[in-house]
PDB file of C-alpha atoms and ligand atoms in Angstrom:
ATOM      1  CA  MET S  16       5.403  11.404 -36.581  1.00 96.00           C
ATOM      2  CA  ARG S  17       1.959   9.910 -35.322  1.00 93.00           C
ATOM      3  CA  ARG S  18       4.069   7.924 -33.340  1.00 91.00           C
ATOM      4  CA  LEU S  19       6.335  10.734 -31.955  1.00 95.00           C
ATOM      5  CA  VAL S  20       3.569  13.048 -31.009  1.00 97.00           C
ATOM      6  CA  GLY S  21       0.942  10.538 -29.596  1.00 95.00           C
ATOM      7  CA  GLU S  22      -0.316  11.132 -26.355  1.00 97.00           C
ATOM      8  CA  THR S  23      -1.896   7.948 -24.818  1.00 97.00           C
ATOM      9  CA  THR S  24      -0.074   5.070 -24.117  1.00 97.00           C
ATOM     10  CA  LEU S  25      -1.411   1.472 -23.762  1.00 98.00           C
ATOM     11  CA  ARG S  26       0.853  -1.025 -22.665  1.00 98.00           C
ATOM     12  CA  PRO S  27       0.237  -5.134 -21.394  1.00 98.00           C
ATOM     13  CA  ARG S  28       0.846  -4.301 -18.043  1.00 98.00           C
ATOM     14  CA  GLN S  29      -2.152  -1.583 -17.855  1.00 98.00           C
ATOM     15  CA  LEU S  30      -4.771  -4.500 -18.708  1.00 98.00           C
ATOM     16  CA  ILE S  31      -6.526  -6.728 -16.392  1.00 98.00           C
ATOM     17  CA  LEU S  32      -7.898 -10.139 -17.692  1.00 98.00           C
ATOM     18  CA  PRO S  33     -11.078 -10.954 -15.678  1.00 98.00           C
ATOM     19  CA  MET S  34     -11.856 -14.862 -15.122  1.00 98.00           C
ATOM     20  CA  PHE S  35     -14.399 -17.413 -14.431  1.00 98.00           C
ATOM     21  CA  VAL S  36     -14.080 -20.668 -12.823  1.00 98.00           C
ATOM     22  CA  ALA S  37     -17.084 -22.918 -12.106  1.00 98.00           C
ATOM     23  CA  GLU S  38     -17.286 -25.516  -9.386  1.00 98.00           C
ATOM     24  CA  GLY S  39     -17.481 -29.208 -10.422  1.00 97.00           C
ATOM     25  CA  ALA S  40     -16.937 -28.326 -14.127  1.00 97.00           C
ATOM     26  CA  ASP S  41     -14.909 -31.234 -16.108  1.00 97.00           C
ATOM     27  CA  ALA S  42     -14.044 -29.065 -19.316  1.00 98.00           C
ATOM     28  CA  PRO S  43     -14.378 -25.369 -20.160  1.00 98.00           C
ATOM     29  CA  ARG S  44     -18.121 -24.114 -20.413  1.00 97.00           C
ATOM     30  CA  SER S  45     -18.326 -21.725 -23.162  1.00 97.00           C
ATOM     31  CA  ILE S  46     -20.753 -18.600 -22.549  1.00 97.00           C
ATOM     32  CA  SER S  47     -22.960 -17.965 -25.465  1.00 96.00           C
ATOM     33  CA  SER S  48     -23.630 -14.222 -25.511  1.00 97.00           C
ATOM     34  CA  MET S  49     -19.557 -13.860 -24.523  1.00 98.00           C
ATOM     35  CA  PRO S  50     -17.817 -15.663 -27.478  1.00 97.00           C
ATOM     36  CA  GLY S  51     -14.342 -16.590 -26.752  1.00 97.00           C
ATOM     37  CA  VAL S  52     -14.666 -16.269 -22.720  1.00 98.00           C
ATOM     38  CA  VAL S  53     -15.272 -19.360 -20.783  1.00 98.00           C
ATOM     39  CA  GLN S  54     -16.107 -20.742 -17.694  1.00 98.00           C
ATOM     40  CA  HIS S  55     -12.853 -22.435 -16.505  1.00 98.00           C
ATOM     41  CA  THR S  56     -11.891 -25.616 -14.769  1.00 98.00           C
ATOM     42  CA  ARG S  57      -9.561 -25.379 -12.233  1.00 98.00           C
ATOM     43  CA  ASP S  58      -7.080 -26.601 -14.157  1.00 98.00           C
ATOM     44  CA  SER S  59      -7.704 -25.063 -17.506  1.00 98.00           C
ATOM     45  CA  LEU S  60      -8.207 -21.733 -15.384  1.00 98.00           C
ATOM     46  CA  ARG S  61      -4.239 -22.329 -14.148  1.00 98.00           C
ATOM     47  CA  LYS S  62      -3.235 -22.825 -17.685  1.00 98.00           C
ATOM     48  CA  ALA S  63      -4.785 -19.540 -18.981  1.00 98.00           C
ATOM     49  CA  ALA S  64      -3.585 -17.547 -16.317  1.00 98.00           C
ATOM     50  CA  VAL S  65      -0.435 -18.669 -16.885  1.00 98.00           C
ATOM     51  CA  GLU S  66      -0.885 -17.544 -20.493  1.00 98.00           C
ATOM     52  CA  ALA S  67      -2.164 -14.542 -19.938  1.00 98.00           C
ATOM     53  CA  VAL S  68       1.071 -13.548 -17.436  1.00 98.00           C
ATOM     54  CA  ARG S  69       3.362 -14.630 -20.300  1.00 98.00           C
ATOM     55  CA  ALA S  70       1.528 -12.419 -22.541  1.00 98.00           C
ATOM     56  CA  GLY S  71       2.140  -9.329 -20.150  1.00 98.00           C
ATOM     57  CA  VAL S  72      -0.877  -8.683 -18.558  1.00 98.00           C
ATOM     58  CA  GLY S  73      -0.811  -6.542 -15.113  1.00 98.00           C
ATOM     59  CA  GLY S  74      -3.102  -8.414 -13.240  1.00 98.00           C
ATOM     60  CA  LEU S  75      -6.038 -11.117 -13.341  1.00 98.00           C
ATOM     61  CA  MET S  76      -9.409 -10.719 -11.716  1.00 98.00           C
ATOM     62  CA  ILE S  77     -11.166 -13.863 -10.676  1.00 98.00           C
ATOM     63  CA  PHE S  78     -14.924 -14.855 -10.645  1.00 98.00           C
ATOM     64  CA  GLY S  79     -16.316 -18.146  -9.006  1.00 98.00           C
ATOM     65  CA  VAL S  80     -19.549 -19.947 -10.477  1.00 97.00           C
ATOM     66  CA  PRO S  81     -20.513 -22.282  -7.279  1.00 97.00           C
ATOM     67  CA  GLU S  82     -22.439 -25.252  -7.509  1.00 97.00           C
ATOM     68  CA  LYS S  83     -24.764 -24.882  -4.809  1.00 96.00           C
ATOM     69  CA  ARG S  84     -26.053 -21.370  -3.373  1.00 97.00           C
ATOM     70  CA  ASP S  85     -28.014 -20.227  -0.567  1.00 96.00           C
ATOM     71  CA  ALA S  86     -29.697 -17.401   1.062  1.00 96.00           C
ATOM     72  CA  VAL S  87     -26.483 -16.002   2.625  1.00 96.00           C
ATOM     73  CA  GLY S  88     -23.880 -16.879   0.332  1.00 96.00           C
ATOM     74  CA  SER S  89     -22.003 -19.254   2.450  1.00 97.00           C
ATOM     75  CA  GLY S  90     -19.642 -20.641  -0.596  1.00 97.00           C
ATOM     76  CA  ALA S  91     -17.806 -17.366  -0.667  1.00 97.00           C
ATOM     77  CA  ILE S  92     -16.530 -17.658   2.789  1.00 97.00           C
ATOM     78  CA  ASP S  93     -15.839 -21.163   2.874  1.00 97.00           C
ATOM     79  CA  GLU S  94     -12.167 -22.176   2.275  1.00 97.00           C
ATOM     80  CA  ASN S  95     -13.270 -24.887   0.116  1.00 98.00           C
ATOM     81  CA  GLY S  96     -15.601 -22.534  -1.855  1.00 98.00           C
ATOM     82  CA  ILE S  97     -14.846 -22.267  -5.677  1.00 98.00           C
ATOM     83  CA  LEU S  98     -13.425 -18.873  -5.600  1.00 98.00           C
ATOM     84  CA  ASN S  99     -11.065 -19.620  -2.924  1.00 98.00           C
ATOM     85  CA  VAL S 100     -10.038 -22.629  -3.924  1.00 98.00           C
ATOM     86  CA  ALA S 101      -9.029 -21.142  -7.234  1.00 98.00           C
ATOM     87  CA  LEU S 102      -7.153 -18.198  -5.450  1.00 98.00           C
ATOM     88  CA  ARG S 103      -5.181 -20.871  -3.778  1.00 98.00           C
ATOM     89  CA  ASP S 104      -4.322 -22.634  -6.853  1.00 98.00           C
ATOM     90  CA  LEU S 105      -3.395 -19.871  -8.688  1.00 98.00           C
ATOM     91  CA  ARG S 106      -1.342 -17.965  -6.075  1.00 98.00           C
ATOM     92  CA  ALA S 107       0.676 -21.539  -5.791  1.00 98.00           C
ATOM     93  CA  GLU S 108       1.367 -21.563  -9.972  1.00 98.00           C
ATOM     94  CA  LEU S 109       2.012 -17.756 -10.080  1.00 98.00           C
ATOM     95  CA  GLY S 110       3.378 -16.616  -7.080  1.00 98.00           C
ATOM     96  CA  ASP S 111       4.065 -13.085  -7.022  1.00 98.00           C
ATOM     97  CA  SER S 112       4.652 -12.603 -10.785  1.00 98.00           C
ATOM     98  CA  THR S 113       0.952 -10.956 -11.160  1.00 98.00           C
ATOM     99  CA  VAL S 114      -1.612  -9.218  -9.068  1.00 98.00           C
ATOM    100  CA  LEU S 115      -4.118 -11.608  -7.957  1.00 98.00           C
ATOM    101  CA  MET S 116      -7.493 -10.404  -7.475  1.00 98.00           C
ATOM    102  CA  ALA S 117     -10.937 -11.583  -6.036  1.00 98.00           C
ATOM    103  CA  ASP S 118     -14.178 -10.557  -6.565  1.00 98.00           C
ATOM    104  CA  THR S 119     -15.462  -9.760  -3.151  1.00 98.00           C
ATOM    105  CA  CYS S 120     -19.193  -9.803  -3.403  1.00 97.00           C
ATOM    106  CA  LEU S 121     -22.207 -12.226  -2.968  1.00 97.00           C
ATOM    107  CA  ASP S 122     -24.000 -12.064  -6.126  1.00 96.00           C
ATOM    108  CA  GLU S 123     -22.251 -15.284  -7.361  1.00 96.00           C
ATOM    109  CA  PHE S 124     -23.019 -17.384  -4.160  1.00 97.00           C
ATOM    110  CA  THR S 125     -26.437 -16.376  -3.419  1.00 97.00           C
ATOM    111  CA  ASP S 126     -29.644 -18.457  -4.360  1.00 95.00           C
ATOM    112  CA  HIS S 127     -31.443 -14.974  -4.987  1.00 96.00           C
ATOM    113  CA  GLY S 128     -28.493 -13.263  -6.845  1.00 95.00           C
ATOM    114  CA  HIS S 129     -28.343 -10.125  -4.911  1.00 96.00           C
ATOM    115  CA  CYS S 130     -25.027  -8.649  -3.719  1.00 96.00           C
ATOM    116  CA  GLY S 131     -25.741  -8.854  -0.185  1.00 96.00           C
ATOM    117  CA  VAL S 132     -27.917 -10.872   2.175  1.00 96.00           C
ATOM    118  CA  LEU S 133     -31.439  -9.826   2.382  1.00 96.00           C
ATOM    119  CA  ASP S 134     -33.907  -8.332   5.383  1.00 96.00           C
ATOM    120  CA  ALA S 135     -37.013  -9.813   6.037  1.00 95.00           C
ATOM    121  CA  ASP S 136     -38.900  -7.723   3.413  1.00 93.00           C
ATOM    122  CA  GLY S 137     -36.781  -8.925   0.656  1.00 93.00           C
ATOM    123  CA  GLY S 138     -34.337  -6.029   0.447  1.00 94.00           C
ATOM    124  CA  VAL S 139     -30.645  -5.967   0.814  1.00 96.00           C
ATOM    125  CA  ASP S 140     -29.612  -5.305   4.213  1.00 97.00           C
ATOM    126  CA  ASN S 141     -26.595  -3.305   4.106  1.00 97.00           C
ATOM    127  CA  ASP S 142     -25.270  -3.552   7.510  1.00 97.00           C
ATOM    128  CA  ALA S 143     -25.810  -7.576   7.413  1.00 97.00           C
ATOM    129  CA  THR S 144     -23.931  -7.460   4.283  1.00 97.00           C
ATOM    130  CA  LEU S 145     -20.754  -5.924   5.173  1.00 98.00           C
ATOM    131  CA  ARG S 146     -20.194  -8.669   8.387  1.00 98.00           C
ATOM    132  CA  VAL S 147     -20.049 -11.024   5.456  1.00 97.00           C
ATOM    133  CA  TYR S 148     -17.793  -8.981   3.076  1.00 98.00           C
ATOM    134  CA  ALA S 149     -15.488  -8.923   6.205  1.00 98.00           C
ATOM    135  CA  GLU S 150     -15.168 -12.466   6.323  1.00 98.00           C
ATOM    136  CA  MET S 151     -15.236 -12.982   2.585  1.00 98.00           C
ATOM    137  CA  GLY S 152     -12.385 -10.721   2.511  1.00 98.00           C
ATOM    138  CA  VAL S 153     -10.490 -12.343   4.975  1.00 98.00           C
ATOM    139  CA  ALA S 154     -11.041 -15.764   3.268  1.00 98.00           C
ATOM    140  CA  GLN S 155      -9.774 -14.548  -0.260  1.00 98.00           C
ATOM    141  CA  ALA S 156      -6.489 -13.101   1.330  1.00 98.00           C
ATOM    142  CA  GLU S 157      -5.417 -16.063   3.345  1.00 98.00           C
ATOM    143  CA  ALA S 158      -6.255 -17.997   0.085  1.00 98.00           C
ATOM    144  CA  GLY S 159      -3.724 -16.048  -1.779  1.00 98.00           C
ATOM    145  CA  ALA S 160      -5.506 -12.759  -3.380  1.00 98.00           C
ATOM    146  CA  HIS S 161      -2.965  -9.723  -3.395  1.00 98.00           C
ATOM    147  CA  LEU S 162      -5.674  -7.438  -4.193  1.00 98.00           C
ATOM    148  CA  LEU S 163      -9.697  -7.614  -3.003  1.00 98.00           C
ATOM    149  CA  GLY S 164     -12.342  -6.173  -5.421  1.00 98.00           C
ATOM    150  CA  PRO S 165     -15.656  -5.429  -3.498  1.00 98.00           C
ATOM    151  CA  SER S 166     -18.019  -4.897  -6.047  1.00 97.00           C
ATOM    152  CA  GLY S 167     -21.510  -4.960  -4.040  1.00 97.00           C
ATOM    153  CA  MET S 168     -21.741  -1.116  -3.515  1.00 96.00           C
ATOM    154  CA  MET S 169     -22.680  -1.607   0.168  1.00 96.00           C
ATOM    155  CA  ASP S 170     -21.989   1.534   1.962  1.00 97.00           C
ATOM    156  CA  GLY S 171     -19.189   1.119   4.108  1.00 98.00           C
ATOM    157  CA  GLN S 172     -17.611  -1.864   2.514  1.00 98.00           C
ATOM    158  CA  VAL S 173     -14.342  -0.753   1.863  1.00 98.00           C
ATOM    159  CA  GLY S 174     -13.781   0.147   5.695  1.00 98.00           C
ATOM    160  CA  VAL S 175     -15.203  -3.051   7.142  1.00 98.00           C
ATOM    161  CA  ILE S 176     -12.612  -5.016   4.698  1.00 98.00           C
ATOM    162  CA  ARG S 177      -9.845  -2.813   5.484  1.00 98.00           C
ATOM    163  CA  SER S 178     -10.384  -3.448   9.149  1.00 98.00           C
ATOM    164  CA  ALA S 179     -11.069  -6.964   8.863  1.00 98.00           C
ATOM    165  CA  LEU S 180      -7.932  -7.589   7.357  1.00 98.00           C
ATOM    166  CA  ASP S 181      -5.695  -5.250   9.373  1.00 98.00           C
ATOM    167  CA  GLN S 182      -7.174  -7.342  12.558  1.00 98.00           C
ATOM    168  CA  ALA S 183      -6.283 -10.507  10.682  1.00 98.00           C
ATOM    169  CA  GLY S 184      -2.667  -9.342  10.496  1.00 98.00           C
ATOM    170  CA  LEU S 185      -3.194  -9.054   6.406  1.00 98.00           C
ATOM    171  CA  THR S 186      -1.728  -5.581   6.510  1.00 98.00           C
ATOM    172  CA  GLU S 187      -0.398  -5.965   2.631  1.00 97.00           C
ATOM    173  CA  ILE S 188      -3.672  -6.734   1.140  1.00 98.00           C
ATOM    174  CA  GLY S 189      -4.866  -3.819  -0.980  1.00 98.00           C
ATOM    175  CA  ILE S 190      -8.344  -3.101  -2.031  1.00 98.00           C
ATOM    176  CA  LEU S 191      -9.325  -2.071  -5.435  1.00 98.00           C
ATOM    177  CA  ALA S 192     -12.728  -0.066  -4.612  1.00 98.00           C
ATOM    178  CA  TYR S 193     -15.414  -0.780  -7.262  1.00 97.00           C
ATOM    179  CA  SER S 194     -16.374   2.981  -6.145  1.00 97.00           C
ATOM    180  CA  ALA S 195     -19.021   4.131  -8.602  1.00 98.00           C
ATOM    181  CA  LYS S 196     -20.485   1.036 -10.163  1.00 97.00           C
ATOM    182  CA  TYR S 197     -23.831   1.810 -12.412  1.00 98.00           C
ATOM    183  CA  ALA S 198     -27.173   0.134 -12.515  1.00 97.00           C
ATOM    184  CA  SER S 199     -26.495  -1.106 -15.798  1.00 97.00           C
ATOM    185  CA  ALA S 200     -28.040  -2.965 -18.549  1.00 96.00           C
ATOM    186  CA  PHE S 201     -24.702  -3.674 -20.268  1.00 97.00           C
ATOM    187  CA  TYR S 202     -24.125  -6.369 -17.531  1.00 96.00           C
ATOM    188  CA  GLY S 203     -26.406  -8.965 -19.419  1.00 95.00           C
ATOM    189  CA  PRO S 204     -23.978 -11.216 -20.520  1.00 96.00           C
ATOM    190  CA  PHE S 205     -22.043 -10.993 -17.172  1.00 95.00           C
ATOM    191  CA  ARG S 206     -25.435 -12.634 -15.805  1.00 90.00           C
ATOM    192  CA  GLU S 207     -25.017 -15.753 -18.158  1.00 90.00           C
ATOM    193  CA  ALA S 208     -21.289 -15.969 -17.251  1.00 91.00           C
ATOM    194  CA  VAL S 209     -21.782 -16.800 -13.453  1.00 91.00           C
ATOM    195  CA  ASP S 210     -25.385 -18.130 -13.754  1.00 90.00           C
ATOM    196  CA  SER S 211     -26.838 -15.529 -11.839  1.00 92.00           C
ATOM    197  CA  GLN S 212     -30.276 -16.052  -9.969  1.00 92.00           C
ATOM    198  CA  LEU S 213     -31.009 -12.600  -9.970  1.00 91.00           C
ATOM    199  CA  LYS S 214     -34.626 -11.417 -10.798  1.00 89.00           C
ATOM    200  CA  GLY S 215     -35.270  -7.741 -10.796  1.00 89.00           C
ATOM    201  CA  ASP S 216     -32.498  -5.387 -10.346  1.00 92.00           C
ATOM    202  CA  ARG S 217     -29.912  -3.517  -8.567  1.00 94.00           C
ATOM    203  CA  LYS S 218     -31.072  -0.095  -8.475  1.00 94.00           C
ATOM    204  CA  THR S 219     -30.972   0.005  -4.446  1.00 93.00           C
ATOM    205  CA  TYR S 220     -27.209  -0.465  -4.302  1.00 95.00           C
ATOM    206  CA  GLN S 221     -25.971   0.324  -7.774  1.00 95.00           C
ATOM    207  CA  GLN S 222     -26.050   3.987  -9.192  1.00 96.00           C
ATOM    208  CA  ASP S 223     -28.378   5.820 -11.561  1.00 97.00           C
ATOM    209  CA  PRO S 224     -26.988   6.049 -15.010  1.00 98.00           C
ATOM    210  CA  GLY S 225     -27.900   9.795 -15.052  1.00 98.00           C
ATOM    211  CA  ASN S 226     -25.630  10.739 -12.086  1.00 98.00           C
ATOM    212  CA  ALA S 227     -22.186  11.987 -12.123  1.00 97.00           C
ATOM    213  CA  ARG S 228     -21.611  13.930  -8.849  1.00 97.00           C
ATOM    214  CA  GLU S 229     -22.797  10.847  -6.929  1.00 97.00           C
ATOM    215  CA  ALA S 230     -19.752   9.110  -8.445  1.00 98.00           C
ATOM    216  CA  LEU S 231     -17.186  11.341  -7.150  1.00 98.00           C
ATOM    217  CA  HIS S 232     -18.757  11.170  -3.483  1.00 98.00           C
ATOM    218  CA  GLU S 233     -18.971   7.676  -3.694  1.00 98.00           C
ATOM    219  CA  VAL S 234     -15.052   7.747  -4.802  1.00 98.00           C
ATOM    220  CA  GLU S 235     -14.135  10.041  -1.935  1.00 98.00           C
ATOM    221  CA  LEU S 236     -15.893   8.037   0.509  1.00 98.00           C
ATOM    222  CA  ASP S 237     -14.053   4.897  -0.618  1.00 98.00           C
ATOM    223  CA  ILE S 238     -10.326   6.553  -0.254  1.00 98.00           C
ATOM    224  CA  ALA S 239     -11.590   7.756   3.267  1.00 98.00           C
ATOM    225  CA  GLU S 240     -12.023   4.116   4.017  1.00 98.00           C
ATOM    226  CA  GLY S 241      -8.808   3.167   2.724  1.00 98.00           C
ATOM    227  CA  ALA S 242      -9.307   2.088  -0.873  1.00 98.00           C
ATOM    228  CA  ASP S 243      -5.461   1.718  -2.493  1.00 98.00           C
ATOM    229  CA  MET S 244      -7.012   2.074  -6.081  1.00 98.00           C
ATOM    230  CA  ILE S 245     -10.708   2.646  -7.168  1.00 98.00           C
ATOM    231  CA  MET S 246     -12.873   1.689 -10.210  1.00 98.00           C
ATOM    232  CA  ILE S 247     -15.434   3.269 -12.402  1.00 98.00           C
ATOM    233  CA  LYS S 248     -17.626   0.671 -14.185  1.00 98.00           C
ATOM    234  CA  PRO S 249     -18.800   0.066 -16.892  1.00 98.00           C
ATOM    235  CA  ALA S 250     -16.515   1.964 -18.875  1.00 98.00           C
ATOM    236  CA  LEU S 251     -17.544   2.998 -22.573  1.00 98.00           C
ATOM    237  CA  SER S 252     -20.628   4.971 -21.463  1.00 98.00           C
ATOM    238  CA  TYR S 253     -19.170   6.650 -18.345  1.00 98.00           C
ATOM    239  CA  LEU S 254     -15.965   7.877 -19.961  1.00 98.00           C
ATOM    240  CA  ASP S 255     -16.957  11.331 -18.402  1.00 98.00           C
ATOM    241  CA  VAL S 256     -16.985   9.986 -15.204  1.00 98.00           C
ATOM    242  CA  ILE S 257     -13.727   8.256 -15.640  1.00 98.00           C
ATOM    243  CA  ARG S 258     -12.214  11.515 -16.822  1.00 98.00           C
ATOM    244  CA  ALA S 259     -13.627  13.331 -13.909  1.00 98.00           C
ATOM    245  CA  ALA S 260     -12.575  10.420 -11.276  1.00 98.00           C
ATOM    246  CA  ALA S 261      -8.980  10.869 -12.336  1.00 98.00           C
ATOM    247  CA  ASP S 262      -8.724  14.462 -12.306  1.00 98.00           C
ATOM    248  CA  MET S 263      -9.846  14.381  -8.794  1.00 98.00           C
ATOM    249  CA  SER S 264      -8.282  10.963  -6.998  1.00 98.00           C
ATOM    250  CA  PRO S 265      -4.851  10.699  -5.353  1.00 98.00           C
ATOM    251  CA  VAL S 266      -5.021   7.092  -5.849  1.00 98.00           C
ATOM    252  CA  PRO S 267      -4.848   5.081  -9.600  1.00 98.00           C
ATOM    253  CA  VAL S 268      -8.072   4.662 -11.042  1.00 98.00           C
ATOM    254  CA  ALA S 269      -9.274   1.634 -12.750  1.00 98.00           C
ATOM    255  CA  ALA S 270     -12.051   1.031 -15.142  1.00 99.00           C
ATOM    256  CA  TYR S 271     -13.785  -2.239 -16.151  1.00 98.00           C
ATOM    257  CA  ASN S 272     -14.669  -2.410 -20.019  1.00 98.00           C
ATOM    258  CA  ILE S 273     -17.509  -5.098 -19.294  1.00 98.00           C
ATOM    259  CA  SER S 274     -19.514  -7.993 -20.659  1.00 98.00           C
ATOM    260  CA  GLY S 275     -21.889  -6.073 -22.910  1.00 98.00           C
ATOM    261  CA  GLU S 276     -19.469  -3.970 -24.312  1.00 98.00           C
ATOM    262  CA  TYR S 277     -17.242  -6.816 -25.134  1.00 98.00           C
ATOM    263  CA  ALA S 278     -20.456  -8.717 -26.649  1.00 98.00           C
ATOM    264  CA  MET S 279     -21.555  -5.603 -28.745  1.00 98.00           C
ATOM    265  CA  VAL S 280     -17.862  -5.521 -30.407  1.00 98.00           C
ATOM    266  CA  GLU S 281     -17.558  -9.379 -30.678  1.00 98.00           C
ATOM    267  CA  ALA S 282     -21.184  -9.883 -32.469  1.00 98.00           C
ATOM    268  CA  ALA S 283     -20.657  -6.903 -34.977  1.00 98.00           C
ATOM    269  CA  ALA S 284     -17.269  -8.270 -35.791  1.00 98.00           C
ATOM    270  CA  ALA S 285     -18.846 -11.629 -36.388  1.00 98.00           C
ATOM    271  CA  ASN S 286     -21.029 -10.223 -38.907  1.00 98.00           C
ATOM    272  CA  GLY S 287     -18.273  -8.328 -40.769  1.00 98.00           C
ATOM    273  CA  TRP S 288     -19.511  -4.920 -39.476  1.00 98.00           C
ATOM    274  CA  LEU S 289     -16.515  -3.704 -37.663  1.00 98.00           C
ATOM    275  CA  ASP S 290     -12.707  -4.596 -37.983  1.00 98.00           C
ATOM    276  CA  ARG S 291     -11.994  -6.670 -34.660  1.00 98.00           C
ATOM    277  CA  GLU S 292      -8.748  -5.837 -33.563  1.00 98.00           C
ATOM    278  CA  ARG S 293      -8.825  -2.156 -34.827  1.00 98.00           C
ATOM    279  CA  THR S 294     -12.057  -1.657 -33.055  1.00 98.00           C
ATOM    280  CA  ILE S 295     -10.819  -3.269 -29.438  1.00 98.00           C
ATOM    281  CA  LEU S 296      -7.438  -1.088 -29.795  1.00 98.00           C
ATOM    282  CA  GLU S 297      -9.610   1.926 -29.959  1.00 98.00           C
ATOM    283  CA  VAL S 298     -12.020   0.645 -27.034  1.00 98.00           C
ATOM    284  CA  LEU S 299      -9.006   0.397 -25.047  1.00 98.00           C
ATOM    285  CA  THR S 300      -7.241   3.440 -26.229  1.00 98.00           C
ATOM    286  CA  SER S 301     -10.320   5.556 -25.224  1.00 98.00           C
ATOM    287  CA  ILE S 302     -10.743   4.285 -21.573  1.00 98.00           C
ATOM    288  CA  ARG S 303      -7.050   5.094 -21.357  1.00 98.00           C
ATOM    289  CA  ARG S 304      -7.593   8.661 -22.798  1.00 98.00           C
ATOM    290  CA  ALA S 305     -10.025   9.568 -20.643  1.00 98.00           C
ATOM    291  CA  GLY S 306      -8.260   8.949 -17.828  1.00 98.00           C
ATOM    292  CA  ALA S 307      -7.921   5.109 -16.511  1.00 98.00           C
ATOM    293  CA  ASP S 308      -4.566   3.847 -15.364  1.00 98.00           C
ATOM    294  CA  MET S 309      -5.464   0.382 -15.661  1.00 98.00           C
ATOM    295  CA  ILE S 310      -8.643  -1.301 -17.481  1.00 99.00           C
ATOM    296  CA  LEU S 311     -10.448  -4.693 -17.093  1.00 98.00           C
ATOM    297  CA  THR S 312     -10.968  -6.246 -20.033  1.00 98.00           C
ATOM    298  CA  TYR S 313     -12.033  -9.633 -21.419  1.00 98.00           C
ATOM    299  CA  TRP S 314      -9.275  -8.839 -24.595  1.00 98.00           C
ATOM    300  CA  ALA S 315      -6.494  -8.400 -21.939  1.00 98.00           C
ATOM    301  CA  ALA S 316      -4.568 -11.548 -22.530  1.00 98.00           C
ATOM    302  CA  GLU S 317      -5.123 -11.630 -26.720  1.00 98.00           C
ATOM    303  CA  ALA S 318      -4.622  -7.714 -26.897  1.00 98.00           C
ATOM    304  CA  ALA S 319      -1.474  -7.640 -24.808  1.00 98.00           C
ATOM    305  CA  PRO S 320       0.897  -9.076 -27.438  1.00 97.00           C
ATOM    306  CA  TRP S 321      -0.696  -6.781 -30.162  1.00 97.00           C
ATOM    307  CA  LEU S 322       0.668  -3.851 -28.387  1.00 96.00           C
ATOM    308  CA  ASP S 323       4.546  -4.372 -28.326  1.00 67.00           C
TER     309      ASP S 323
HETATM  310  C1  LIG W 420     -21.210  -8.101  -9.203  1.00 56.84           C
HETATM  311  C2  LIG W 420     -20.460  -7.858 -10.553  1.00 56.84           C
HETATM  312  C3  LIG W 420     -20.990  -7.971 -11.884  1.00 56.84           C
HETATM  313  C4  LIG W 420     -19.957  -7.428 -12.574  1.00 56.84           C
HETATM  314  C5  LIG W 420     -18.664  -7.490 -11.999  1.00 56.84           C
HETATM  315  N1  LIG W 420     -19.254  -7.649 -10.494  1.00 56.84           N
HETATM  316  C6  LIG W 420     -22.509  -7.932 -12.144  1.00 56.84           C
HETATM  317  C7  LIG W 420     -23.721  -7.041 -11.390  1.00 56.84           C
HETATM  318  O1  LIG W 420     -23.019  -6.118 -10.581  1.00 56.84           O
HETATM  319  O2  LIG W 420     -24.670  -7.063 -11.967  1.00 56.84           O
HETATM  320  C8  LIG W 420     -20.219  -7.208 -14.209  1.00 56.84           C
HETATM  321  C9  LIG W 420     -19.088  -7.216 -14.771  1.00 56.84           C
HETATM  322  C10 LIG W 420     -19.449  -7.685 -16.439  1.00 56.84           C
HETATM  323  O3  LIG W 420     -20.494  -7.061 -16.811  1.00 56.84           O
HETATM  324  O4  LIG W 420     -18.583  -7.491 -17.272  1.00 56.84           O
HETATM  325  N2  LIG W 420     -20.161  -9.144  -8.511  1.00 56.84           N
END
């Protein structure tokens, strides 16, 4: 009877697997704060991606970890930059059998670790960053991404990427906008995952955890600029924001079950304090219940077969 009356569905196609690929790596490298997640080599990324797609996940979100960084994040635009190379590998391997997504943000590629380029005073220069994002988006689309994920929280980022894609004739490429991304302590393990160089914080461009109305304003702006889907991030401390966005958004809503949320469950489960599988399914179900159509989660490939 519980099965008959269950309100919330959780299906493999609703899960998106974030993956990391490291330039110059000759073996996968573990990430100590995210047990079970690795920085892939180009080769191990391809294999893990094929397995995830076989397990039924709905999409893959790829992050690059470059060997060299500079002030303007040149590696993000370079067609031989690690993220663009990996996207080309994956598109050749997978074709259109999954939705291939790219993180469209500079923080992995800058030597200061910020999501944008800096002005003379060391602050992030919103509009100068937009010009770089436009080029980065086109490079990722040309490399084979189906969907771009601008995650830098610069004002106007969706609009400039959309028009750059259209001008380049890349009209079929979609945008999954990180609309409401909070300045969260839960990103901690991700900083290790991408060898982030950041000192300080991202409070001048990411949202204050106490603000909910502001999130809906960001969602409205991104939709007006041409977002095909929107995202709320992180997920668990922001279930109310996911619900509010789901109630008003005319486009699909994603939620990112982020690194710190993953690490907490893994650490507790490793200590025998939580039933790992039950906890993971409860976490994912609750994010769906809050209204997310799809969930980015490091458990995507592992959890997908549990759902059948
Ligand atoms: C920025 C970006 C971050 C994450 C995804 N994209 C880090 C940040 O904003 O500091 C975090 C994802 C996670 O914690 O799992 N490109």
